[in-house]
JSON list of C-alpha atoms in Angstrom, two decimals:
[
{"chain": "A", "resi": 1061, "resn": "MET", "atom": "CA", "xyz": [104.09, 76.92, 110.98]},
{"chain": "A", "resi": 1062, "resn": "SER", "atom": "CA", "xyz": [106.09, 76.17, 108.18]},
{"chain": "A", "resi": 1063, "resn": "ILE", "atom": "CA", "xyz": [104.54, 73.98, 105.42]},
{"chain": "A", "resi": 1064, "resn": "ALA", "atom": "CA", "xyz": [107.31, 71.44, 105.78]},
{"chain": "A", "resi": 1065, "resn": "LYS", "atom": "CA", "xyz": [106.31, 71.24, 109.41]},
{"chain": "A", "resi": 1066, "resn": "PHE", "atom": "CA", "xyz": [102.58, 71.41, 108.68]},
{"chain": "A", "resi": 1067, "resn": "LEU", "atom": "CA", "xyz": [102.95, 68.19, 106.71]},
{"chain": "A", "resi": 1068, "resn": "GLY", "atom": "CA", "xyz": [105.62, 66.35, 108.28]},
{"chain": "A", "resi": 1069, "resn": "LYS", "atom": "CA", "xyz": [108.62, 67.22, 106.32]},
{"chain": "A", "resi": 1070, "resn": "SER", "atom": "CA", "xyz": [112.49, 67.29, 107.00]},
{"chain": "A", "resi": 1071, "resn": "ASP", "atom": "CA", "xyz": [112.35, 70.87, 105.47]},
{"chain": "A", "resi": 1072, "resn": "ASP", "atom": "CA", "xyz": [109.79, 72.82, 102.47]},
{"chain": "A", "resi": 1073, "resn": "ASP", "atom": "CA", "xyz": [111.73, 72.16, 99.49]},
{"chain": "A", "resi": 1074, "resn": "GLU", "atom": "CA", "xyz": [110.78, 68.11, 100.02]},
{"chain": "A", "resi": 1075, "resn": "ALA", "atom": "CA", "xyz": [107.13, 69.74, 102.16]},
{"chain": "A", "resi": 1076, "resn": "ARG", "atom": "CA", "xyz": [106.30, 71.62, 98.59]},
{"chain": "A", "resi": 1077, "resn": "ARG", "atom": "CA", "xyz": [107.01, 67.93, 96.25]},
{"chain": "A", "resi": 1078, "resn": "SER", "atom": "CA", "xyz": [104.81, 66.24, 98.54]},
{"chain": "A", "resi": 1079, "resn": "TRP", "atom": "CA", "xyz": [101.83, 69.11, 98.28]},
{"chain": "A", "resi": 1080, "resn": "SER", "atom": "CA", "xyz": [102.09, 69.83, 94.50]},
{"chain": "A", "resi": 1081, "resn": "THR", "atom": "CA", "xyz": [101.59, 65.31, 94.38]},
{"chain": "A", "resi": 1082, "resn": "ARG", "atom": "CA", "xyz": [99.38, 65.81, 96.66]},
{"chain": "A", "resi": 1083, "resn": "ILE", "atom": "CA", "xyz": [96.98, 68.54, 94.82]},
{"chain": "A", "resi": 1084, "resn": "SER", "atom": "CA", "xyz": [97.88, 66.64, 91.20]},
{"chain": "A", "resi": 1085, "resn": "ARG", "atom": "CA", "xyz": [96.48, 63.23, 92.06]},
{"chain": "A", "resi": 1086, "resn": "GLU", "atom": "CA", "xyz": [93.15, 65.08, 93.44]},
{"chain": "A", "resi": 1087, "resn": "LEU", "atom": "CA", "xyz": [92.67, 67.22, 90.73]},
{"chain": "A", "resi": 1088, "resn": "ALA", "atom": "CA", "xyz": [93.91, 64.13, 87.76]},
{"chain": "A", "resi": 1089, "resn": "GLU", "atom": "CA", "xyz": [90.79, 62.88, 89.51]},
{"chain": "A", "resi": 1090, "resn": "LEU", "atom": "CA", "xyz": [88.89, 65.84, 87.87]},
{"chain": "A", "resi": 1091, "resn": "PRO", "atom": "CA", "xyz": [86.39, 64.67, 84.87]},
{"chain": "A", "resi": 1092, "resn": "PRO", "atom": "CA", "xyz": [88.42, 64.85, 81.48]},
{"chain": "A", "resi": 1093, "resn": "ASP", "atom": "CA", "xyz": [87.06, 67.67, 79.67]},
{"chain": "A", "resi": 1094, "resn": "ALA", "atom": "CA", "xyz": [87.50, 69.72, 82.86]},
{"chain": "A", "resi": 1095, "resn": "LEU", "atom": "CA", "xyz": [91.83, 68.40, 82.84]},
{"chain": "A", "resi": 1096, "resn": "LYS", "atom": "CA", "xyz": [91.90, 69.66, 78.99]},
{"chain": "A", "resi": 1097, "resn": "SER", "atom": "CA", "xyz": [91.01, 73.41, 80.80]},
{"chain": "A", "resi": 1098, "resn": "LEU", "atom": "CA", "xyz": [93.22, 73.26, 83.31]},
{"chain": "A", "resi": 1099, "resn": "ALA", "atom": "CA", "xyz": [94.71, 76.61, 84.40]},
{"chain": "A", "resi": 1100, "resn": "VAL", "atom": "CA", "xyz": [97.32, 77.59, 86.83]},
{"chain": "A", "resi": 1101, "resn": "SER", "atom": "CA", "xyz": [98.10, 80.86, 88.33]},
{"chain": "A", "resi": 1102, "resn": "PRO", "atom": "CA", "xyz": [101.02, 80.36, 90.88]},
{"chain": "A", "resi": 1103, "resn": "ASP", "atom": "CA", "xyz": [99.90, 83.68, 93.51]},
{"chain": "A", "resi": 1104, "resn": "PRO", "atom": "CA", "xyz": [97.86, 83.42, 94.75]},
{"chain": "A", "resi": 1105, "resn": "ALA", "atom": "CA", "xyz": [98.14, 78.96, 93.85]},
{"chain": "A", "resi": 1106, "resn": "THR", "atom": "CA", "xyz": [94.61, 79.12, 91.54]},
{"chain": "A", "resi": 1107, "resn": "VAL", "atom": "CA", "xyz": [93.70, 76.76, 89.36]},
{"chain": "A", "resi": 1108, "resn": "SER", "atom": "CA", "xyz": [90.73, 77.14, 87.32]},
{"chain": "A", "resi": 1109, "resn": "VAL", "atom": "CA", "xyz": [88.75, 74.45, 85.81]},
{"chain": "A", "resi": 1110, "resn": "SER", "atom": "CA", "xyz": [86.30, 76.61, 83.76]},
{"chain": "A", "resi": 1111, "resn": "GLU", "atom": "CA", "xyz": [85.24, 79.67, 83.15]},
{"chain": "A", "resi": 1112, "resn": "GLU", "atom": "CA", "xyz": [82.96, 79.34, 86.14]},
{"chain": "A", "resi": 1113, "resn": "VAL", "atom": "CA", "xyz": [84.51, 77.05, 88.39]},
{"chain": "A", "resi": 1114, "resn": "ALA", "atom": "CA", "xyz": [88.26, 78.08, 89.82]},
{"chain": "A", "resi": 1115, "resn": "ALA", "atom": "CA", "xyz": [89.69, 76.56, 93.10]},
{"chain": "A", "resi": 1116, "resn": "ARG", "atom": "CA", "xyz": [92.15, 78.57, 95.61]},
{"chain": "A", "resi": 1117, "resn": "PHE", "atom": "CA", "xyz": [95.46, 76.06, 96.97]},
{"chain": "A", "resi": 1118, "resn": "GLU", "atom": "CA", "xyz": [96.55, 77.49, 100.58]},
{"chain": "A", "resi": 1119, "resn": "LEU", "atom": "CA", "xyz": [98.10, 75.61, 103.45]},
{"chain": "A", "resi": 1120, "resn": "GLY", "atom": "CA", "xyz": [95.54, 73.02, 104.50]},
{"chain": "A", "resi": 1121, "resn": "LYS", "atom": "CA", "xyz": [92.82, 74.13, 102.29]},
{"chain": "A", "resi": 1122, "resn": "VAL", "atom": "CA", "xyz": [91.48, 74.94, 99.08]},
{"chain": "A", "resi": 1123, "resn": "THR", "atom": "CA", "xyz": [88.58, 77.51, 98.21]},
{"chain": "A", "resi": 1124, "resn": "VAL", "atom": "CA", "xyz": [86.43, 76.77, 94.93]},
{"chain": "A", "resi": 1125, "resn": "THR", "atom": "CA", "xyz": [84.64, 79.40, 93.48]},
{"chain": "A", "resi": 1126, "resn": "ILE", "atom": "CA", "xyz": [81.90, 79.59, 91.15]},
{"chain": "A", "resi": 1127, "resn": "LEU", "atom": "CA", "xyz": [81.80, 82.74, 88.69]},
{"chain": "A", "resi": 1128, "resn": "GLY", "atom": "CA", "xyz": [83.87, 84.42, 91.66]},
{"chain": "A", "resi": 1129, "resn": "ASP", "atom": "CA", "xyz": [82.43, 84.25, 94.40]},
{"chain": "A", "resi": 1130, "resn": "ALA", "atom": "CA", "xyz": [83.64, 81.83, 97.15]},
{"chain": "A", "resi": 1131, "resn": "VAL", "atom": "CA", "xyz": [81.10, 79.12, 97.55]},
{"chain": "A", "resi": 1132, "resn": "TRP", "atom": "CA", "xyz": [83.02, 75.92, 99.38]},
{"chain": "A", "resi": 1133, "resn": "ARG", "atom": "CA", "xyz": [85.91, 75.79, 101.65]},
{"chain": "A", "resi": 1134, "resn": "ALA", "atom": "CA", "xyz": [87.49, 72.15, 102.20]},
{"chain": "A", "resi": 1135, "resn": "ALA", "atom": "CA", "xyz": [90.13, 71.04, 104.10]},
{"chain": "A", "resi": 1136, "resn": "LEU", "atom": "CA", "xyz": [93.31, 69.61, 101.33]},
{"chain": "A", "resi": 1137, "resn": "ARG", "atom": "CA", "xyz": [92.53, 65.44, 102.79]},
{"chain": "A", "resi": 1138, "resn": "PRO", "atom": "CA", "xyz": [92.03, 62.83, 100.00]},
{"chain": "A", "resi": 1139, "resn": "GLY", "atom": "CA", "xyz": [89.26, 63.38, 97.92]},
{"chain": "A", "resi": 1140, "resn": "PHE", "atom": "CA", "xyz": [88.99, 66.98, 97.99]},
{"chain": "A", "resi": 1141, "resn": "GLY", "atom": "CA", "xyz": [88.70, 67.13, 94.65]},
{"chain": "A", "resi": 1142, "resn": "ALA", "atom": "CA", "xyz": [84.50, 66.31, 95.37]},
{"chain": "A", "resi": 1143, "resn": "ALA", "atom": "CA", "xyz": [84.37, 69.63, 96.21]},
{"chain": "A", "resi": 1144, "resn": "ILE", "atom": "CA", "xyz": [85.45, 70.73, 92.37]},
{"chain": "A", "resi": 1145, "resn": "ILE", "atom": "CA", "xyz": [83.75, 68.29, 90.78]},
{"chain": "A", "resi": 1146, "resn": "ALA", "atom": "CA", "xyz": [81.10, 69.27, 92.54]},
{"chain": "A", "resi": 1147, "resn": "GLY", "atom": "CA", "xyz": [81.11, 72.99, 91.70]},
{"chain": "A", "resi": 1148, "resn": "LEU", "atom": "CA", "xyz": [81.59, 71.95, 88.50]},
{"chain": "A", "resi": 1149, "resn": "GLY", "atom": "CA", "xyz": [78.30, 70.23, 88.15]},
{"chain": "A", "resi": 1150, "resn": "TRP", "atom": "CA", "xyz": [76.29, 73.00, 90.10]},
{"chain": "A", "resi": 1151, "resn": "SER", "atom": "CA", "xyz": [77.80, 75.55, 87.70]},
{"chain": "A", "resi": 1152, "resn": "ARG", "atom": "CA", "xyz": [76.96, 73.98, 84.46]},
{"chain": "A", "resi": 1153, "resn": "TRP", "atom": "CA", "xyz": [73.64, 72.18, 85.66]},
{"chain": "A", "resi": 1154, "resn": "ALA", "atom": "CA", "xyz": [72.07, 73.65, 88.93]},
{"chain": "A", "resi": 1155, "resn": "GLY", "atom": "CA", "xyz": [69.10, 71.82, 90.06]},
{"chain": "A", "resi": 1156, "resn": "ARG", "atom": "CA", "xyz": [69.97, 68.24, 87.42]},
{"chain": "A", "resi": 1157, "resn": "TRP", "atom": "CA", "xyz": [72.60, 68.00, 89.44]},
{"chain": "A", "resi": 1158, "resn": "ILE", "atom": "CA", "xyz": [71.14, 68.23, 92.55]},
{"chain": "A", "resi": 1159, "resn": "ASP", "atom": "CA", "xyz": [69.05, 66.16, 90.96]},
{"chain": "A", "resi": 1160, "resn": "ALA", "atom": "CA", "xyz": [71.00, 63.58, 90.17]},
{"chain": "A", "resi": 1161, "resn": "LEU", "atom": "CA", "xyz": [73.40, 63.14, 93.61]},
{"chain": "A", "resi": 1162, "resn": "ARG", "atom": "CA", "xyz": [70.69, 62.25, 95.35]},
{"chain": "A", "resi": 1163, "resn": "SER", "atom": "CA", "xyz": [69.22, 60.09, 92.88]},
{"chain": "A", "resi": 1164, "resn": "ARG", "atom": "CA", "xyz": [72.27, 58.06, 93.49]},
{"chain": "A", "resi": 1165, "resn": "GLY", "atom": "CA", "xyz": [71.57, 57.43, 97.44]},
{"chain": "A", "resi": 1166, "resn": "ALA", "atom": "CA", "xyz": [73.59, 60.37, 98.81]},
{"chain": "A", "resi": 1167, "resn": "GLU", "atom": "CA", "xyz": [73.90, 59.42, 102.16]},
{"chain": "A", "resi": 1168, "resn": "PRO", "atom": "CA", "xyz": [74.76, 63.34, 103.89]},
{"chain": "A", "resi": 1169, "resn": "GLY", "atom": "CA", "xyz": [75.39, 63.86, 107.72]},
{"chain": "A", "resi": 1170, "resn": "PRO", "atom": "CA", "xyz": [73.60, 66.74, 109.01]},
{"chain": "A", "resi": 1171, "resn": "ILE", "atom": "CA", "xyz": [74.10, 70.83, 108.00]},
{"chain": "A", "resi": 1172, "resn": "VAL", "atom": "CA", "xyz": [75.14, 72.35, 110.94]},
{"chain": "A", "resi": 1173, "resn": "ARG", "atom": "CA", "xyz": [75.50, 76.43, 110.94]},
{"chain": "A", "resi": 1174, "resn": "GLY", "atom": "CA", "xyz": [78.63, 78.00, 113.18]},
{"chain": "A", "resi": 1175, "resn": "PRO", "atom": "CA", "xyz": [79.50, 81.26, 113.79]},
{"chain": "A", "resi": 1176, "resn": "ASP", "atom": "CA", "xyz": [77.46, 84.01, 112.21]},
{"chain": "A", "resi": 1177, "resn": "ASP", "atom": "CA", "xyz": [80.78, 85.85, 111.53]},
{"chain": "A", "resi": 1178, "resn": "GLU", "atom": "CA", "xyz": [82.99, 83.34, 109.57]},
{"chain": "A", "resi": 1179, "resn": "ASP", "atom": "CA", "xyz": [82.92, 83.47, 105.61]},
{"chain": "A", "resi": 1180, "resn": "PHE", "atom": "CA", "xyz": [81.75, 80.01, 105.43]},
{"chain": "A", "resi": 1181, "resn": "PRO", "atom": "CA", "xyz": [79.48, 79.38, 108.39]},
{"chain": "A", "resi": 1182, "resn": "TRP", "atom": "CA", "xyz": [78.10, 75.95, 107.15]},
{"chain": "A", "resi": 1183, "resn": "VAL", "atom": "CA", "xyz": [79.09, 72.78, 108.11]},
{"chain": "A", "resi": 1184, "resn": "ALA", "atom": "CA", "xyz": [78.53, 69.70, 106.07]},
{"chain": "A", "resi": 1185, "resn": "GLN", "atom": "CA", "xyz": [79.40, 66.50, 107.78]},
{"chain": "A", "resi": 1186, "resn": "ARG", "atom": "CA", "xyz": [79.57, 62.87, 106.58]},
{"chain": "A", "resi": 1187, "resn": "PRO", "atom": "CA", "xyz": [78.72, 60.74, 109.59]},
{"chain": "A", "resi": 1188, "resn": "GLY", "atom": "CA", "xyz": [80.77, 57.89, 111.18]},
{"chain": "A", "resi": 1189, "resn": "GLN", "atom": "CA", "xyz": [83.88, 59.81, 109.22]},
{"chain": "A", "resi": 1190, "resn": "PRO", "atom": "CA", "xyz": [86.04, 62.85, 111.31]},
{"chain": "A", "resi": 1191, "resn": "GLY", "atom": "CA", "xyz": [86.39, 66.28, 110.45]},
{"chain": "A", "resi": 1192, "resn": "PRO", "atom": "CA", "xyz": [87.49, 68.70, 108.57]},
{"chain": "A", "resi": 1193, "resn": "TRP", "atom": "CA", "xyz": [84.90, 68.96, 107.12]},
{"chain": "A", "resi": 1194, "resn": "THR", "atom": "CA", "xyz": [83.82, 71.23, 104.49]},
{"chain": "A", "resi": 1195, "resn": "ARG", "atom": "CA", "xyz": [82.22, 74.39, 105.17]},
{"chain": "A", "resi": 1196, "resn": "ALA", "atom": "CA", "xyz": [79.90, 75.96, 102.78]},
{"chain": "A", "resi": 1197, "resn": "HIS", "atom": "CA", "xyz": [78.59, 80.00, 102.13]},
{"chain": "A", "resi": 1198, "resn": "SER", "atom": "CA", "xyz": [75.09, 78.74, 101.94]},
{"chain": "A", "resi": 1199, "resn": "GLU", "atom": "CA", "xyz": [72.83, 76.02, 102.95]},
{"chain": "A", "resi": 1200, "resn": "LEU", "atom": "CA", "xyz": [72.47, 74.94, 100.58]},
{"chain": "A", "resi": 1201, "resn": "GLY", "atom": "CA", "xyz": [76.03, 74.75, 99.01]},
{"chain": "A", "resi": 1202, "resn": "ALA", "atom": "CA", "xyz": [76.83, 72.60, 102.04]},
{"chain": "A", "resi": 1203, "resn": "ALA", "atom": "CA", "xyz": [73.56, 70.18, 101.64]},
{"chain": "A", "resi": 1204, "resn": "VAL", "atom": "CA", "xyz": [75.08, 70.19, 97.93]},
{"chain": "A", "resi": 1205, "resn": "ILE", "atom": "CA", "xyz": [78.51, 69.46, 98.49]},
{"chain": "A", "resi": 1206, "resn": "ALA", "atom": "CA", "xyz": [77.22, 66.85, 101.40]},
{"chain": "A", "resi": 1207, "resn": "ASP", "atom": "CA", "xyz": [75.99, 64.63, 98.75]},
{"chain": "A", "resi": 1208, "resn": "ALA", "atom": "CA", "xyz": [78.37, 64.93, 96.69]},
{"chain": "A", "resi": 1209, "resn": "GLU", "atom": "CA", "xyz": [81.04, 64.14, 99.36]},
{"chain": "A", "resi": 1210, "resn": "SER", "atom": "CA", "xyz": [78.69, 61.15, 100.53]},
{"chain": "A", "resi": 1211, "resn": "LEU", "atom": "CA", "xyz": [78.69, 59.69, 96.79]},
{"chain": "A", "resi": 1212, "resn": "GLY", "atom": "CA", "xyz": [82.60, 59.88, 96.77]},
{"chain": "A", "resi": 1213, "resn": "THR", "atom": "CA", "xyz": [84.90, 61.34, 94.03]},
{"chain": "A", "resi": 1214, "resn": "PRO", "atom": "CA", "xyz": [84.23, 58.11, 91.34]},
{"chain": "A", "resi": 1215, "resn": "ARG", "atom": "CA", "xyz": [80.86, 57.94, 91.24]},
{"chain": "A", "resi": 1216, "resn": "LEU", "atom": "CA", "xyz": [80.25, 61.52, 91.49]},
{"chain": "A", "resi": 1217, "resn": "ARG", "atom": "CA", "xyz": [82.80, 61.96, 88.51]},
{"chain": "A", "resi": 1218, "resn": "GLU", "atom": "CA", "xyz": [80.45, 59.16, 86.87]},
{"chain": "A", "resi": 1219, "resn": "VAL", "atom": "CA", "xyz": [77.35, 61.21, 87.61]},
{"chain": "A", "resi": 1220, "resn": "TYR", "atom": "CA", "xyz": [79.05, 64.36, 86.00]},
{"chain": "A", "resi": 1221, "resn": "GLU", "atom": "CA", "xyz": [80.63, 62.81, 83.15]},
{"chain": "A", "resi": 1222, "resn": "GLU", "atom": "CA", "xyz": [76.61, 60.96, 82.72]},
{"chain": "A", "resi": 1223, "resn": "LEU", "atom": "CA", "xyz": [74.90, 64.54, 82.36]},
{"chain": "A", "resi": 1224, "resn": "ASN", "atom": "CA", "xyz": [77.72, 65.37, 80.27]},
{"chain": "A", "resi": 1225, "resn": "ARG", "atom": "CA", "xyz": [76.84, 62.77, 77.55]},
{"chain": "A", "resi": 1226, "resn": "ASP", "atom": "CA", "xyz": [72.96, 63.89, 77.74]}
]
């Protein structure tokens, strides 16, 4: 399937502009200190948002890595920036990050296990919202992203900035 057909655009140039706009809008939601350190590599389309966290963009999805290990695969839908912010927070504060998300009253959906032969077998479902859901490499990763996506990008950014001030 071509990128134009996938995005419902008339040609590849229009599709690329739409794709870039969609990604840029989400990256603009990152915390300010992350925005200062963005590094872009065009092939493959990768954005490094810190020394630890990078996001690799493919048609329809983004893969977030921490220290080179793929942690989440999220669909490129509004709010996929939550996966990047969650990666930043988790890589920086580990257990404190998880506790901070839970203390904000996150309402994650069930964590389910997909087929074992998949790279991201754990699925973080959100109650009341249809998929595609973010997939995770581990059960803990699925729990972290479920909490993060439940809070939403603006509240997640607030948690990040609060911990960053401490």
